Each structure stands twice: as structure tokens, then as C-alpha cells.
Amino acid sequence: MKLSSTLLFAISAVTAKGFAPIATVPTSRTSSLKGTASPTVEKESFQRSLLAAQLANKKTNGKKAEDAPPVNIGWDSHKPVDKAPDSLVRPGDGPDGNYPMRARFEQMIREAQISITDAIEKIDGKAKFQEDSWIRANGGGGMSRVLKDGAVFEKAGVNLSVVYGSMPQEALQAATERGVDRAKGMAPGERVPFFACGLSCVMHPRNPHCPTMHFNYRYFETDGGVWWFGGGTDITPAYLNEDDMRHFHGTYKEVCDRHDPEFYPKFKAWADRYFVISHRNETRGLGGIFFDDLNDREPEKLFEFAKDAVNSVVPAYGPIIEAHKDDPFTEQQKQWQLMRRGRYVEFNLVYDRGTVFGLKTGGRIESILMSLPETARWEYDHHPEPGSPEADIMDAFKHAREWV
């Protein structure tokens, strides 16, 4: 999931979303996705930025890698514990400390993790979430809650992570959507200490008429006081039910409108651009909202927006699952769902900034790959029958639609 357009996120592993481009040759590539700009250049820039960040990690102002300050994140930096401490934020960063938003955001997403997993357990009616907790010696840690083999959900996970680390300035620039200067006041070559905290989730239901859902909400801050929020909630159905899409998007439009009427059209279009599988020229799902690098107003206002959005996950998604969890389905429909899950895997492993960065920078592997479904399918050169329900939703994957 990520650290540089990404630095952090699918955050449960060190995630983020928004690699900014390093100088690239201009291109005029376009997409057939109606109403969206092509994400191809942005994603190629992400790959170049990731490479630059890796190279920068190996050198710091001409020094050998072994002479550079540690990143403090690695495969062996996670210590399992029976129970996570009351706070994963360092004591000096608490509500009365130097960085009060850090503790506030962690507390908010802890409460959201509990309320969301409780609601999903009630909907499933069979399986329970199992929790793994871990800490890191330099501060931070996380809690992964995973449900599997449920009556309704084949797999569902809700991961919380608090990360302290440092990174090259090149990586910090890549961790922002617009590539703005996040290393202000730092000396050339000096590594930038950072803090990141987030809650991420993916839910894969059994029934093909029940859509997959993903969300991620995060807060990012450097020790120099630069900060921003990111996140979003999106939905990935295998079959199109327009009433369901109106409910899901309508719920998040109401959330956005409570904070800024410009949020929903902006963040809906951003999700349509971000969740594109470029090599397929189609989207992973039917969007939702997505935002990153958000710091254009008081942090308190953005905190309340993120809190409202994450606490609207169950009202937006739960009624859809309740309505369809017992719908009859055929084996053919199940196979189509598995093929769409294959597309989900393709996006997450090839394009999702958090996943890619987490895999390359030593994040907690089980948390990084929690988003993947337990079963998926790839069928050679498959094309839906014209006029079929599968063809209908494929059109929606290729041409972004407005739902509310």
C-alpha cells in the first residue's frame, strides 16, 4: 500500500497515495473513460518516483547506504503483542503534547474500527473478527482485525496503523499528490522524520450480488509541522444495481455536502481517475470518493470531515449487503464475480500506491496483502455476451457515470 504517493497507505502497512511525477517526457495519451483524464501518465510517474525514492534511500548526500540514518520501518521491526497499548502514539505526542492531532486521529479511527467491525459481525451472523496487534521499538504499531469464512463475507479486514519513520526528501515529495514542498526548512540531503496514522478496510462478500467495499482514512505529518489528510471509500460490484449505487454515492454526497458542497463532485471525479486499471482501460469498480494531500483549511475542519466519512461506511454499505446477501445466484454469476476479483488483484498489486510501496519498503506483509480476496479467477480473452448484465457493468467500468 504505500509511502510516496504513497508513503503510507493502504496504511496498515505504511501506506499513502499520491506519488508526484518526476520530470517526464510530455505525452498526449488519452483514455476512453468518459469524463476522466488518463491515469496512465500519473501511474508511470508513480513508478519513476518510487524508483527515485528507493535510490535516495540507498544514498544520503553522497554517503553509502549503511551510513545513512535508519528508516525505522522494516520486515523485522514489528513486535507482536497480546494487546495493543491504549495508544500507539508516543507519549509526547498526546493530546497535551506537541502534536495533539496525532493522538486525536488515532483515537477517532480506533473507535471507528470497533464500531465498523461490530456492525459487520452482526450482518454476517456467523464469523467474528480476529485481532493481531503489534508495536515498533521506535514508536507506533497497529491492529489488524480480520474476519474469514463467514456466512456473508468470505473475507473482511479492518487495519489500523501508526507509523513513525524517516525518509529522503525525494520520497516525501513523492508522497504527495501535487508534489508540493513537504521538506520546508530541511537542509539538503537531510532525512525527514514523519508520522502517519490510518485505518484501511476491504470486505469481500460471498454473494456475487453483494459488492466489495474498500475504505482508507489517514493523517500524515512531518516533525516540521507540515500535515495533510487523505482517504476515501469506494465500491466494487460484480453486477450493476443502480439503486444500490444511488444509495452508496448519495450517502457520501450527503457527507461531503455537510462540509463543503464542492467536495463530492471533486472527490468523486478523483476516485474515477484513481481506480483505473490502465492496462485494461477500465475501472476497478464504480468509485465513491477519494482525496489526498488535503490541507487547504483548518485541520479541525478536515478532521471532522474524515470522521464523518469513516463513520458513514456502515450506513453507505450495510443496507446494500443486507438487501442482497440472500439473493439467489448461478454458477456462471459466481465465476464472473471471481473474474472481477481478478481485476481487483491486478489493480492492487500493479497500481495501488500503498501496496506497491509497502511491498518495497518493508511494511507488515500480512497487513499489506489483507486487501486481496481469498479466491479469484483469470479466464483467457473473456468477453461478456452483448446485452448481458455483465456487459452492462463493463460499460460502467469503461465509461464513468454519475449516480446522484
PDB file of N, CA and C in Angstrom, residues 21 41 67 93 107 159 201 219 239 253 271 275 286 291 302 332 335 338 342 344 377:
ATOM      1  N   PRO A  21       4.879  13.321  -9.991  1.00  0.00           N
ATOM      2  CA  PRO A  21       5.776  12.993 -11.074  1.00  0.00           C
ATOM      3  C   PRO A  21       7.141  13.628 -10.953  1.00  0.00           C
ATOM      4  N   VAL A  41      -0.217   8.435 -17.329  1.00  0.00           N
ATOM      5  CA  VAL A  41       0.976   9.228 -17.064  1.00  0.00           C
ATOM      6  C   VAL A  41       1.217   9.333 -15.571  1.00  0.00           C
ATOM      7  N   ASP A  67      25.685   4.215   5.942  1.00  0.00           N
ATOM      8  CA  ASP A  67      25.975   5.399   6.733  1.00  0.00           C
ATOM      9  C   ASP A  67      24.750   6.287   6.924  1.00  0.00           C
ATOM     10  N   ASP A  93       3.436  12.986  22.141  1.00  0.00           N
ATOM     11  CA  ASP A  93       2.565  13.424  21.047  1.00  0.00           C
ATOM     12  C   ASP A  93       1.090  13.396  21.457  1.00  0.00           C
ATOM     13  N   GLN A 107      -7.274   8.043  18.108  1.00  0.00           N
ATOM     14  CA  GLN A 107      -8.429   7.693  18.926  1.00  0.00           C
ATOM     15  C   GLN A 107      -9.691   7.594  18.080  1.00  0.00           C
ATOM     16  N   ASN A 159      -7.791  -2.625   9.201  1.00  0.00           N
ATOM     17  CA  ASN A 159      -6.450  -2.476   9.757  1.00  0.00           C
ATOM     18  C   ASN A 159      -6.178  -1.058  10.232  1.00  0.00           C
ATOM     19  N   CYS A 201      -9.572  -0.697   5.044  1.00  0.00           N
ATOM     20  CA  CYS A 201     -10.504  -1.833   5.099  1.00  0.00           C
ATOM     21  C   CYS A 201     -10.828  -2.317   3.699  1.00  0.00           C
ATOM     22  N   TYR A 219      -3.976  10.291   8.321  1.00  0.00           N
ATOM     23  CA  TYR A 219      -3.420  11.599   8.665  1.00  0.00           C
ATOM     24  C   TYR A 219      -1.905  11.478   8.606  1.00  0.00           C
ATOM     25  N   TYR A 239     -22.124  -6.936 -10.341  1.00  0.00           N
ATOM     26  CA  TYR A 239     -23.342  -6.690 -11.121  1.00  0.00           C
ATOM     27  C   TYR A 239     -23.894  -5.316 -10.758  1.00  0.00           C
ATOM     28  N   LYS A 253     -22.354  11.755  -0.872  1.00  0.00           N
ATOM     29  CA  LYS A 253     -22.631  13.138  -1.269  1.00  0.00           C
ATOM     30  C   LYS A 253     -23.170  13.919  -0.077  1.00  0.00           C
ATOM     31  N   ALA A 271     -11.803   9.799  -7.538  1.00  0.00           N
ATOM     32  CA  ALA A 271     -11.901   8.344  -7.419  1.00  0.00           C
ATOM     33  C   ALA A 271     -12.008   7.700  -8.797  1.00  0.00           C
ATOM     34  N   PHE A 275      -8.912   4.904  -9.544  1.00  0.00           N
ATOM     35  CA  PHE A 275      -9.126   3.453  -9.543  1.00  0.00           C
ATOM     36  C   PHE A 275      -9.243   2.894 -10.964  1.00  0.00           C
ATOM     37  N   LEU A 286     -16.922   0.973  -9.202  1.00  0.00           N
ATOM     38  CA  LEU A 286     -17.774   2.104  -9.573  1.00  0.00           C
ATOM     39  C   LEU A 286     -17.572   3.301  -8.656  1.00  0.00           C
ATOM     40  N   PHE A 291      -9.603  11.347  -1.891  1.00  0.00           N
ATOM     41  CA  PHE A 291      -8.892  12.615  -1.764  1.00  0.00           C
ATOM     42  C   PHE A 291      -7.543  12.362  -1.112  1.00  0.00           C
ATOM     43  N   LEU A 302     -11.021  19.528   8.651  1.00  0.00           N
ATOM     44  CA  LEU A 302     -10.726  18.325   7.870  1.00  0.00           C
ATOM     45  C   LEU A 302     -10.813  17.071   8.732  1.00  0.00           C
ATOM     46  N   GLN A 332     -22.503 -19.453 -13.090  1.00  0.00           N
ATOM     47  CA  GLN A 332     -21.946 -18.508 -14.052  1.00  0.00           C
ATOM     48  C   GLN A 332     -21.739 -17.133 -13.412  1.00  0.00           C
ATOM     49  N   GLN A 335     -18.698 -17.262 -11.213  1.00  0.00           N
ATOM     50  CA  GLN A 335     -17.456 -17.216 -11.980  1.00  0.00           C
ATOM     51  C   GLN A 335     -17.155 -15.789 -12.446  1.00  0.00           C
ATOM     52  N   LEU A 338     -15.657 -13.906  -9.591  1.00  0.00           N
ATOM     53  CA  LEU A 338     -14.251 -14.271  -9.392  1.00  0.00           C
ATOM     54  C   LEU A 338     -13.355 -13.611 -10.430  1.00  0.00           C
ATOM     55  N   GLY A 342     -10.325 -10.919  -9.876  1.00  0.00           N
ATOM     56  CA  GLY A 342      -9.017 -10.939 -10.523  1.00  0.00           C
ATOM     57  C   GLY A 342      -8.566  -9.539 -10.925  1.00  0.00           C
ATOM     58  N   TYR A 344      -9.515  -6.884  -9.409  1.00  0.00           N
ATOM     59  CA  TYR A 344      -9.212  -6.228  -8.134  1.00  0.00           C
ATOM     60  C   TYR A 344      -7.759  -6.494  -7.741  1.00  0.00           C
ATOM     61  N   ARG A 377     -10.199 -15.342 -10.197  1.00  0.00           N
ATOM     62  CA  ARG A 377     -10.147 -16.141 -11.419  1.00  0.00           C
ATOM     63  C   ARG A 377      -9.683 -15.278 -12.593  1.00  0.00           C
TER      64      ARG A 377
END
